[in-house]
XYZ file of C-alpha atoms in Angstrom:
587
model
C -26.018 -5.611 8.716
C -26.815 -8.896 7.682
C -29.726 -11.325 9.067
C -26.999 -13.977 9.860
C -26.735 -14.015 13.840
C -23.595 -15.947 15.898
C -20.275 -14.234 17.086
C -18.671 -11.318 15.874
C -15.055 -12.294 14.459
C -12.715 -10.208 15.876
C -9.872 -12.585 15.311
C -8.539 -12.320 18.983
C -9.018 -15.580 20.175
C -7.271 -16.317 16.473
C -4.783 -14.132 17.275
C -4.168 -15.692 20.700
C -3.912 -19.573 19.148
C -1.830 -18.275 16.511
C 0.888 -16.421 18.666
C 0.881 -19.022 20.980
C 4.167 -20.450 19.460
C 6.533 -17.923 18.203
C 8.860 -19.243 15.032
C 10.687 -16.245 15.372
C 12.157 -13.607 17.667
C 14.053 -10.434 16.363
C 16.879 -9.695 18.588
C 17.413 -5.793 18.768
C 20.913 -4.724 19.407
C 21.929 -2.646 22.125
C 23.808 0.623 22.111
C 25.251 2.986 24.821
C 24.915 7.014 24.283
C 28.217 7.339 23.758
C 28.396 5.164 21.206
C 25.068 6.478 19.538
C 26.744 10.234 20.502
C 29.729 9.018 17.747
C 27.779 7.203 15.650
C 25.651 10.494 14.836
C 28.868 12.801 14.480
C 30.465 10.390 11.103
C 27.129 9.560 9.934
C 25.814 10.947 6.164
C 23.833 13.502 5.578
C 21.595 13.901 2.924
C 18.693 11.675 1.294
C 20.435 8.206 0.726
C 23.548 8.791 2.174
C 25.741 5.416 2.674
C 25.047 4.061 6.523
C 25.534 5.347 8.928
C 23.258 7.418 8.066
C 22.101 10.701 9.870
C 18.045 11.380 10.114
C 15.199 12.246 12.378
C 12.972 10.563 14.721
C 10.008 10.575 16.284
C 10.133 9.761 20.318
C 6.831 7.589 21.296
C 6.200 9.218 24.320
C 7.356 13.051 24.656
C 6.829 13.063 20.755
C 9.935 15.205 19.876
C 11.904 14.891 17.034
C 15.043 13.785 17.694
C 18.504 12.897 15.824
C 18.211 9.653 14.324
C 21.204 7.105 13.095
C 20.277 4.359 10.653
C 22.664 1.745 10.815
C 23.898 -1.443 9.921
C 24.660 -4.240 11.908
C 24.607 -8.249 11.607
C 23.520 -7.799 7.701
C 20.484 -6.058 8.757
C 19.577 -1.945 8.841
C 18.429 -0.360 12.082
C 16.896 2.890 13.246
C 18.030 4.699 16.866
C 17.414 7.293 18.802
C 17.597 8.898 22.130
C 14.408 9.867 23.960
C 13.549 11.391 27.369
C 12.328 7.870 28.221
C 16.059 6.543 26.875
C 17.706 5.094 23.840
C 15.292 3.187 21.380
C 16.146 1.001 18.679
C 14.123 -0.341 15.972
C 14.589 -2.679 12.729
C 14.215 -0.459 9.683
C 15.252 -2.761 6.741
C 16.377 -6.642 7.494
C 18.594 -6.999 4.127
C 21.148 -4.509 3.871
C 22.378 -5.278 0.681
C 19.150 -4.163 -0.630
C 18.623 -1.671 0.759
C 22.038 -0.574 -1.124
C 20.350 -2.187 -4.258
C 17.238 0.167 -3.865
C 19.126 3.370 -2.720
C 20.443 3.509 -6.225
C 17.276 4.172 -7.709
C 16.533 7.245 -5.350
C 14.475 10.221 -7.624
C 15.276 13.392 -5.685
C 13.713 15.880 -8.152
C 11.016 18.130 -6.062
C 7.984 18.744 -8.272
C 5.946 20.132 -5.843
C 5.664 24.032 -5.441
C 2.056 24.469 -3.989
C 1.106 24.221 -0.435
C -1.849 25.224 1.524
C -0.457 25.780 4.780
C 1.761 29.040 5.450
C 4.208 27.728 7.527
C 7.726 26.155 6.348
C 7.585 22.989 7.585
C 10.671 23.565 10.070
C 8.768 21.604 12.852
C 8.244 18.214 10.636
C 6.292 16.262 11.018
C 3.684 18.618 12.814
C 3.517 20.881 10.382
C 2.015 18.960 7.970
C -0.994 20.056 5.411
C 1.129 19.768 2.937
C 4.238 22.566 3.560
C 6.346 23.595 1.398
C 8.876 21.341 2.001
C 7.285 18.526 1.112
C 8.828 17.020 -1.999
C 6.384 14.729 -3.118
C 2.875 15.322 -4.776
C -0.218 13.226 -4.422
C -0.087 10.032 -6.104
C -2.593 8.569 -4.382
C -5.413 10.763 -2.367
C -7.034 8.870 0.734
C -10.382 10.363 1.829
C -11.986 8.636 4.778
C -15.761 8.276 4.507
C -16.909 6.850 7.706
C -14.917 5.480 10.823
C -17.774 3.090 11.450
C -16.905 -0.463 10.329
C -18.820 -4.020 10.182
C -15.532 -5.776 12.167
C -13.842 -5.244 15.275
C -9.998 -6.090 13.897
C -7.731 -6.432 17.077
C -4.677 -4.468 14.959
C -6.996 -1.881 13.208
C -6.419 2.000 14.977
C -9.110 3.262 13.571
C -12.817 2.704 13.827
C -15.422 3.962 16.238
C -16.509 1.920 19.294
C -19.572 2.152 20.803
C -20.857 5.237 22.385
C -17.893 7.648 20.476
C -18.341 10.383 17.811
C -19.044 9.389 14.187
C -17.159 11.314 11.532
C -18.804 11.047 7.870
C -17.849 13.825 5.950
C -20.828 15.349 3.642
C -20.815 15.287 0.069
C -19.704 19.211 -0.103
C -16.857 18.786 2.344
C -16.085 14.950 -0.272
C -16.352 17.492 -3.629
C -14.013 20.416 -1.412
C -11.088 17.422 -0.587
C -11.126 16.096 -4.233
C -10.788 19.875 -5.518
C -8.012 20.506 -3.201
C -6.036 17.532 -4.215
C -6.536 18.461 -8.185
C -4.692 22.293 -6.929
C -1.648 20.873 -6.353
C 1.025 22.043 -9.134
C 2.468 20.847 -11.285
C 0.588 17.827 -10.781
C -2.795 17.523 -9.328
C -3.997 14.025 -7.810
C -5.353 12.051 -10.609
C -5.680 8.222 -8.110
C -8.378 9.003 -5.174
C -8.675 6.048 -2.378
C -12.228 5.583 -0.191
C -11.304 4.379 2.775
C -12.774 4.140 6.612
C -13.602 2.317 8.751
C -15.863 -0.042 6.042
C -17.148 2.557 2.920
C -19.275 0.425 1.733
C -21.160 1.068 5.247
C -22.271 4.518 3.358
C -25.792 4.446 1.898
C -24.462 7.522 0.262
C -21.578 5.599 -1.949
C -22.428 5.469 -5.662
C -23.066 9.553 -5.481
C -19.885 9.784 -3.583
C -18.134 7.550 -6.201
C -19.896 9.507 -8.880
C -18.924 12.863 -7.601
C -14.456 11.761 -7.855
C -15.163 11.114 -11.304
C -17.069 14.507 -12.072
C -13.864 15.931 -10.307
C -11.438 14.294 -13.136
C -10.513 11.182 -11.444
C -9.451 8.826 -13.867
C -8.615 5.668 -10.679
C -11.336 5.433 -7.648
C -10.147 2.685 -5.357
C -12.159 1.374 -3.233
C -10.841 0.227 0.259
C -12.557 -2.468 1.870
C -13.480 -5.795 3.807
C -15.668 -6.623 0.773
C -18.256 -8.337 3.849
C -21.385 -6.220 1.934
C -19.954 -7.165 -1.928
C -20.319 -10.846 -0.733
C -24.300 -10.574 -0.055
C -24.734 -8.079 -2.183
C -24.046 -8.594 -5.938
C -26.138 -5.846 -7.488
C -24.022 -3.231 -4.960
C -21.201 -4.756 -6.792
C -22.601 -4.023 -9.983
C -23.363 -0.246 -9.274
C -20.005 0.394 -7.759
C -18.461 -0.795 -11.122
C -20.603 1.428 -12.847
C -20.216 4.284 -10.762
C -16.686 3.993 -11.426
C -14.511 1.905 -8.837
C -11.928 0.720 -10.875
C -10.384 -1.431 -8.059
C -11.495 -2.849 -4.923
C -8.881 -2.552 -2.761
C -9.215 -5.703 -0.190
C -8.300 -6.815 2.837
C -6.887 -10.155 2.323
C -4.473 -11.214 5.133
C -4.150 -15.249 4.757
C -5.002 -18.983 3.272
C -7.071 -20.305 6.622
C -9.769 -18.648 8.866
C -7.141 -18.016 11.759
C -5.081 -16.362 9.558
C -7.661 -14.306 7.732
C -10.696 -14.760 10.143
C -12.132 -11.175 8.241
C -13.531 -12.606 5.120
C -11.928 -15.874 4.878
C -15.644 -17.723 4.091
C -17.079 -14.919 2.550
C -14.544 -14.260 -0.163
C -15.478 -16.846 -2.587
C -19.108 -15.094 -2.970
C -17.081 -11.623 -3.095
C -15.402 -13.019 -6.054
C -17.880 -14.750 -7.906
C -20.218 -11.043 -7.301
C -17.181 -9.224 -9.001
C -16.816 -11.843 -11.979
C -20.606 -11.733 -12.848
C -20.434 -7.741 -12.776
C -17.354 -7.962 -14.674
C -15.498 -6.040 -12.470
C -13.999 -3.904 -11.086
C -10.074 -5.444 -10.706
C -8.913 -7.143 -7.248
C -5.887 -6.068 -5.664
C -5.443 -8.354 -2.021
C -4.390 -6.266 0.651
C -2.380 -8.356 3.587
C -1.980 -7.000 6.500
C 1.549 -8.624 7.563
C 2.720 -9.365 10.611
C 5.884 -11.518 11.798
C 4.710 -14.994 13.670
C 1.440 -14.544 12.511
C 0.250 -15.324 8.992
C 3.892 -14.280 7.246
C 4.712 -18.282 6.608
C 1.117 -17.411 4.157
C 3.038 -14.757 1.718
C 4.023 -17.105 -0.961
C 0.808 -18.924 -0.690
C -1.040 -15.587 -0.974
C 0.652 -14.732 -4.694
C 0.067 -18.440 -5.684
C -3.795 -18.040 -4.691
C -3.712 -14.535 -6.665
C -2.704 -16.271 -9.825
C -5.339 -18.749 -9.804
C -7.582 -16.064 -9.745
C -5.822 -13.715 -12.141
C -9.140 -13.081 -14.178
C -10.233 -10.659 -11.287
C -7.357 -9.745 -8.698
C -4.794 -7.423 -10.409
C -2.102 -7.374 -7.626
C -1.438 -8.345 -3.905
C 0.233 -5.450 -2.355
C 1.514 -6.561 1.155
C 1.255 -3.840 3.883
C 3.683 -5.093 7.042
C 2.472 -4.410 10.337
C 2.788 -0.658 11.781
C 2.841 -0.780 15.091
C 1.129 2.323 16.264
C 0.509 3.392 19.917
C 2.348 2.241 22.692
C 4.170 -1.309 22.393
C 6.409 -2.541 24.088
C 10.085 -3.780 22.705
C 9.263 -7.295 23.106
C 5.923 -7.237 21.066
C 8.073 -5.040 18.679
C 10.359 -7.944 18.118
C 7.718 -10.638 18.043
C 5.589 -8.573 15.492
C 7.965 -6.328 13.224
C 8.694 -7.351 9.549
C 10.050 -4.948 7.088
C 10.028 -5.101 3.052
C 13.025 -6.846 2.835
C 11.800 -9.464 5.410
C 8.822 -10.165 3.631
C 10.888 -10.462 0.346
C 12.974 -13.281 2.046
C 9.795 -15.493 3.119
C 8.624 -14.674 -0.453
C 11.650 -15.816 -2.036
C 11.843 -18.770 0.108
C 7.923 -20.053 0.195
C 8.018 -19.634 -4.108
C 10.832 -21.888 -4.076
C 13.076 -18.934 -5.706
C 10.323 -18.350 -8.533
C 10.484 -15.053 -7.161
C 13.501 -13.927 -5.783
C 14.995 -11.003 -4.449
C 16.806 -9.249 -7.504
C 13.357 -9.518 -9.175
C 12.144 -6.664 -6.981
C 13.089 -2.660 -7.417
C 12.015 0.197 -5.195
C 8.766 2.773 -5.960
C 11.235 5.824 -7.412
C 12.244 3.938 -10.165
C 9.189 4.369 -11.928
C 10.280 8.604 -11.164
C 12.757 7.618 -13.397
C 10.510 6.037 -16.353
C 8.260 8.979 -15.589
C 10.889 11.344 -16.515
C 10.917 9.968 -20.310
C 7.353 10.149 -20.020
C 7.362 13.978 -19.499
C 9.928 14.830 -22.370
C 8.040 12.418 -24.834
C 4.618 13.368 -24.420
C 4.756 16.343 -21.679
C 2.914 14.819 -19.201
C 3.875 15.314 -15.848
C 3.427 12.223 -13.464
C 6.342 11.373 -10.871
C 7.297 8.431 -7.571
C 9.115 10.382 -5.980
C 9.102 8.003 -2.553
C 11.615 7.528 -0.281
C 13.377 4.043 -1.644
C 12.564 2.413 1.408
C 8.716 2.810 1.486
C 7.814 0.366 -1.122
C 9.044 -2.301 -3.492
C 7.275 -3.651 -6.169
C 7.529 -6.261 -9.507
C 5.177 -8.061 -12.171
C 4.802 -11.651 -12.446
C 3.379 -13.516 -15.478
C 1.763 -16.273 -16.164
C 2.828 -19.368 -18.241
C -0.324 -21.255 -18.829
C 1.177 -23.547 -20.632
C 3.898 -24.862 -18.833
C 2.118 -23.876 -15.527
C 4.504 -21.766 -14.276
C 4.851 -18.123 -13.106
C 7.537 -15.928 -14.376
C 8.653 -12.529 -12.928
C 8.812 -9.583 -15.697
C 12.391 -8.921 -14.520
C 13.729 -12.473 -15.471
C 13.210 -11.402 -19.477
C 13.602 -8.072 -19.540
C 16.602 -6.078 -18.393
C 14.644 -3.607 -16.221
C 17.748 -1.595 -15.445
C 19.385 -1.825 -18.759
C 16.080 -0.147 -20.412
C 15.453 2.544 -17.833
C 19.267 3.706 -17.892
C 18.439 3.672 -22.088
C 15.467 5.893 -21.297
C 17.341 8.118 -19.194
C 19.548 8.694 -22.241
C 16.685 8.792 -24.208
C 15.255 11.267 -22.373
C 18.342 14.043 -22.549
C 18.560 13.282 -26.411
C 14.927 14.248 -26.341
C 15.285 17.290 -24.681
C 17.951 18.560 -27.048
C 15.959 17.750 -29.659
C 13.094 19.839 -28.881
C 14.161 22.990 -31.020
C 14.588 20.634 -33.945
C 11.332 19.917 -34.961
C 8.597 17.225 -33.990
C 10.328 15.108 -36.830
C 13.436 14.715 -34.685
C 11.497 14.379 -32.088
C 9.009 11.351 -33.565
C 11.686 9.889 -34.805
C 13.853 9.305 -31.130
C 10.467 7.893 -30.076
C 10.248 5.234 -32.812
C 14.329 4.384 -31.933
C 12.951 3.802 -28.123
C 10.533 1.608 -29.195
C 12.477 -0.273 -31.879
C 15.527 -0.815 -29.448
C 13.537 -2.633 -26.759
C 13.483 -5.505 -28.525
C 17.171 -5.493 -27.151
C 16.354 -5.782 -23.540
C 13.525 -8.491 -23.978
C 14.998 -12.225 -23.966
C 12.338 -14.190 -25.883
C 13.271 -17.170 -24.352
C 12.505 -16.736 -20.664
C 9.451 -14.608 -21.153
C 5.898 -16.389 -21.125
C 4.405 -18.657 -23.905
C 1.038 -17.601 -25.754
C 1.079 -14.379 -24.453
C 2.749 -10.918 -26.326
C 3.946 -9.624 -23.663
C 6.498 -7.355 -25.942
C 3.530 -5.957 -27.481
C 1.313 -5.427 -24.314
C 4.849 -3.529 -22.771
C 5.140 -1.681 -26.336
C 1.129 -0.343 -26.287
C 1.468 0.789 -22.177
C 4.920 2.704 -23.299
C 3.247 4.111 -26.719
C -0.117 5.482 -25.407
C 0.734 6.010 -21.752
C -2.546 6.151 -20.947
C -5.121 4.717 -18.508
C -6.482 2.487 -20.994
C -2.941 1.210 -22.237
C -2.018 0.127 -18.863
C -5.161 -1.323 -17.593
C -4.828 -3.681 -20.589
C -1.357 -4.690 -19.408
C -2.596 -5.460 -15.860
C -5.156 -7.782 -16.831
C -2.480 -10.075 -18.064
C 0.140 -10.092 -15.161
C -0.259 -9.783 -11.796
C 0.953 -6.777 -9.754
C 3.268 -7.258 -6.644
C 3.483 -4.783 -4.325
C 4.833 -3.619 -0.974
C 4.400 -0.932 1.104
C 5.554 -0.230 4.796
C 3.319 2.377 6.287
C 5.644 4.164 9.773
C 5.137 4.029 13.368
C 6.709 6.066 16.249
C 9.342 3.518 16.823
C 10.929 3.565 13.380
C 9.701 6.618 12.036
C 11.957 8.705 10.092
C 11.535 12.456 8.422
C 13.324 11.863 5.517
C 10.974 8.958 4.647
C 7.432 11.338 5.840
C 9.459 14.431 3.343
C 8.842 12.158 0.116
C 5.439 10.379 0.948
C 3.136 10.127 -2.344
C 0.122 8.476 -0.135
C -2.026 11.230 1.557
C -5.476 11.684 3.518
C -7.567 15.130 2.721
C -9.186 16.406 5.565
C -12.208 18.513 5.588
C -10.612 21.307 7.073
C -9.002 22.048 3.808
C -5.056 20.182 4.747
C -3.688 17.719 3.004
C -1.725 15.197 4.767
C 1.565 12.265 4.753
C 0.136 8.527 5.629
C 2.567 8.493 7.937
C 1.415 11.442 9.665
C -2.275 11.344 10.022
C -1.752 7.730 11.064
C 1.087 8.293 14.014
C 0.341 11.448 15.622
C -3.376 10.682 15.479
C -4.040 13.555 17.925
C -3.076 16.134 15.982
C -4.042 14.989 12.765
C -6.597 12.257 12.468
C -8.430 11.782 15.790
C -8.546 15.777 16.293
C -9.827 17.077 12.902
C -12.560 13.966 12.839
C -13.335 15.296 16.859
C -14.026 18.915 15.045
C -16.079 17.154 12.072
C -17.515 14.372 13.924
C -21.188 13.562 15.332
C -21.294 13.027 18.910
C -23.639 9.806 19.449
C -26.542 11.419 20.910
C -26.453 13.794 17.302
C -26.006 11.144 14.899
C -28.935 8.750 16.436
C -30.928 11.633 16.399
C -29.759 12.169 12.473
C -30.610 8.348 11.655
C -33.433 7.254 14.305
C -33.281 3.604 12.666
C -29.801 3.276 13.029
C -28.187 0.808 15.720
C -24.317 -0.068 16.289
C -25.431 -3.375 16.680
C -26.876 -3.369 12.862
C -23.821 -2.254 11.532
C -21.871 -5.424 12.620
C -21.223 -8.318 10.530
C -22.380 -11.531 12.746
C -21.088 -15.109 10.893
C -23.197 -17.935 11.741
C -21.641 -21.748 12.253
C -24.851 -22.472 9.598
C -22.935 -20.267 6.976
C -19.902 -21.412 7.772
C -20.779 -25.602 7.523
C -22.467 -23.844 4.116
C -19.688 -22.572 2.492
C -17.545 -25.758 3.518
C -19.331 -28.148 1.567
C -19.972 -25.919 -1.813
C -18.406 -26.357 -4.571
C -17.954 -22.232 -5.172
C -15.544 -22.896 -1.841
C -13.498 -25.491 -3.291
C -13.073 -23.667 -6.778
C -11.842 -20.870 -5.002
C -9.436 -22.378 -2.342
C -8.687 -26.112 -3.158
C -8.673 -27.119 -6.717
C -6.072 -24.620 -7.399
C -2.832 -24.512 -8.972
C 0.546 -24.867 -7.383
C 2.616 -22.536 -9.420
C 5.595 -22.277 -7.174
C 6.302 -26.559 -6.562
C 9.394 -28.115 -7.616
């Protein structure tokens, strides 16, 4: 795809330097039947029951479900089950004290009563499209548009090799996905994710980008390795104005072994997005224990250096789908609370761990939301799928400052929670009453903001004030561009998968044969879900050549030459974007 020629960069032989020398082993604990047998009997039932706790599994080889028991031991949560191929036992959350903390902010209500399959969903996870037990509606809508890519990634599970069917869904079946997702009531999806294999590898993409917002999609995300944005600056420019309002990108470390996808190229990818003016940068990392979690910390710093374009990092630890064996499991496996202990401890404490909360809480801000301005929008995750905070910028003491060190973040949402029931009693009194409640929210916040901690030469009160006041798109686009978004999510695999979790998922993939489906389905039972609908709506190789005579795998690879490489090494666009940088985390 580009006229650069050299070796492909798969990142294995990366890989294989970097795992060379492990700095840490997770040691698994070991339990007999019997005592797995009792465990299960006293355990809780019930979403976020106190641990033990009783769930259920997935098994990675018979795939039943299975009894699960999540349980603590040694200050850390586990996951076990027992399989036809034995007892299994997996780390599901390394800090249990929070995963106490985030339990708390559980949001239970079920807001979803449409599903488009008929059956009740007794057989989760493989009855999935969504049933109507699901509990949680779309927040964000994945639709894959190609599972050809321009890398070969040695973790990726999904792209097509050479020689096997190509699935590109057509423009109808695109428009037919987006329409489902808006169906869903109360809420339809509003957030819409392009995704692959590489997008941008679609000649097809500003229609297809055009079409989501014809459909009422206020956010297109864009998903991507960003290798075409980097040589391409006017694609940049028509994706922006097609609509992408964030490139999603994969971002996984500081050095070429660590992040040997676009390491060199990313400096062009972000000097293409600031001359189009857009759209926002959220860094994806792909993290995975021994090999490029030591980078997390540095990762946030290198975000806020570059907080004109990149909105957020959202770190993604490692699933570890398909078959792997326990000692890989323990070499590779890092959960949200592990990667909020390297954070805490590569920032210096700048951000720690109380300055995180779980997804759901926002379910709980949402809920003032709908009985202020009757707009229906909730996160209605399971606790432990994602953890998130803000961090701002002090430009003039060069410092960076997490939103929950000078605002009382639990403080105001239990005040909107009673906000929220006043509100509701007030509806039969009038819009008066009701206006009036809303000005006593806003005029009482001042009482959970502490002037003194928050950011210099920056209103950050009044940036909070207009997101909370208008609640719209707008509002809070203005507030990202001044902070930077942290995020976290843990996508499942077979060896710590758990129901409850899959139940509340708010991240789903249409499929062109009408179902909508959990991340965390379509992702770990492939062959019912992901591999076997693309099979149905793929091209076999012989077709698709004959479709696109020009075509050649070989095109569609990124090559990066040592010439470029030497290149970017001695510009000065490389050492504005990677060495004269600020350290906002040193002591």
């Amino acid at each position: 795809m580009t006229e650069n020629v050299g070796e492909i960069p798969s990142g294995e032989k990366e890989f294989e330097t970097l795992t060379r020398r492990m700095r840490e082993i997770i040691e698994f604990p070991e339990i007999t039947e019997e005592e797995f047998e009792k465990m299960l009997r006293s355990a809780s039932r019930g979403y976020g029951g106190s641990l033990p706790h009783r769930t259920y599994s997935l098994c990675p080889e018979s795939r039943r479900v299975v009894p699960a028991v999540v349980w603590e031991k040694d200050g850390m949560v586990w996951i076990t089950k027992k399989c036809p191929e034995g007892m299994i036992t997996d780390l599901y959350y390394e800090d249990v004290e929070l995963y106490y903390r985030f339990s708390k902010w559980k949001f239970e209500e079920k807001k979803l009563f449409s599903a488009n399959v008929e059956n009740t969903g007794a057989n989760c996870p493989f009855d999935c499209g969504l049933c109507p037990r699901h509990r949680s509606h779309t927040s964000l809508l994945n639709i894959v548009l190609t599972n050809r890519c321009n890398l070969n990634c040695w973790y990726c599970f999904f792209y097509a090799r050479e020689g096997e069917p190509i699935y590109e869904p057509i423009l109808e079946q695109i428009r037919m996905m987006l329409r489902n997702a808006k169906k869903e009531h109360p809420i339809g999806a509003n957030a819409v994710q392009f995704t692959g294999g590489e997008p941008t590898l679609r000649d097809d993409l500003i229609e297809i980008i055009k079409i989501a917002k014809e459909e009422g999609y206020d956010h297109v995300q864009l998903n991507t390795d960003g290798i075409r944005l980097a040589f391409e600056p006017e694609l940049v420019k028509k994706i922006r104005e097609a609509g992408v309002n964030t490139l999603y990108l994969s971002y996984d470390g500081m050095t070429p072994q660590t992040n040997w996808k676009n390491h060199w190229e990313i400096p062009l990818i972000f000097e293409n997005v600031r001359k189009a003016g857009g759209p926002g940068i959220v860094l994806v990392p792909t993290l995975i224990r021994n090999v490029n979690d030591h980078e997390a910390g540095a990762i946030i710093n290198f975000g806020l250096n570059h907080l004109d374009i990149v909105r957020g990092v959202n770190f993604q630890p490692i699933s570890l789908v398909g078959r792997v064996p326990k000692k890989e499991r323990q070499r590779f496996r890092i959960t949200i609370a592990g990667a909020i202990k390297k954070i805490e401890e590569q920032t210096n404490g700048v951000i720690a761990r109380e300055d995180w909360y779980p997804i759901p809480i926002a379910g709980h801000i949402a809920r003032f939301f709908e009985v202020f301005t009757g707009k229906k929008y909730y996160m209605t995750s399971h606790f432990a799928c994602g953890a998130a905070t803000y961090v701002f910028l002090d430009k003039e003491e060069k410092k960076a400052i997490p939103l929950p060190r000078f605002i009382d973040v639990e403080g105001f949402v239990e005040f909107l929670l009673e906000k929220a029931e006043e509100i509701e009693k007030a509806r039969f009194k009038g819009l008066a009453k009701l206006k009036a409640i809303g000005e006593t929210v806003f005029l009482k916040f001042k009482q959970f903001y502490d002037e003194k901690y928050a950011p210099k030469g920056l209103d950050v009160l009044g940036l909070i004030k207009n997101a909370f006041m208008y609640g719209n798109y707008d509002a809070l686009g203005k507030f990202h561009t001044r902070t930077l978004f942290l995020g976290m999510m843990h996508f499942m695999d077979e060896y710590n998968y758990d129901v409850e979790r899959v139940e509340r998922c708010v991240i789903h993939y249409a499929m062109p044969d009408g179902r909508i489906v959990p991340f965390c389905t379509f992702n770990v039972i492939p062959e019912i879900y992901r591999d076997k609908v693309q099979r149905q709506f793929s091209y076999s190789w012989e077709e698709w050549k004959k479709l696109h005579p020009d075509w050649d795998y070989a095109k569609d690879k990124y090559v990066r030459t040592k010439e470029f490489v030497e290149k970017m090494k001695k510009s000065e666009l490389y050492r504005k974007t990677y060495i004269d940088i600020e350290n906002y985390f040193a002591r």
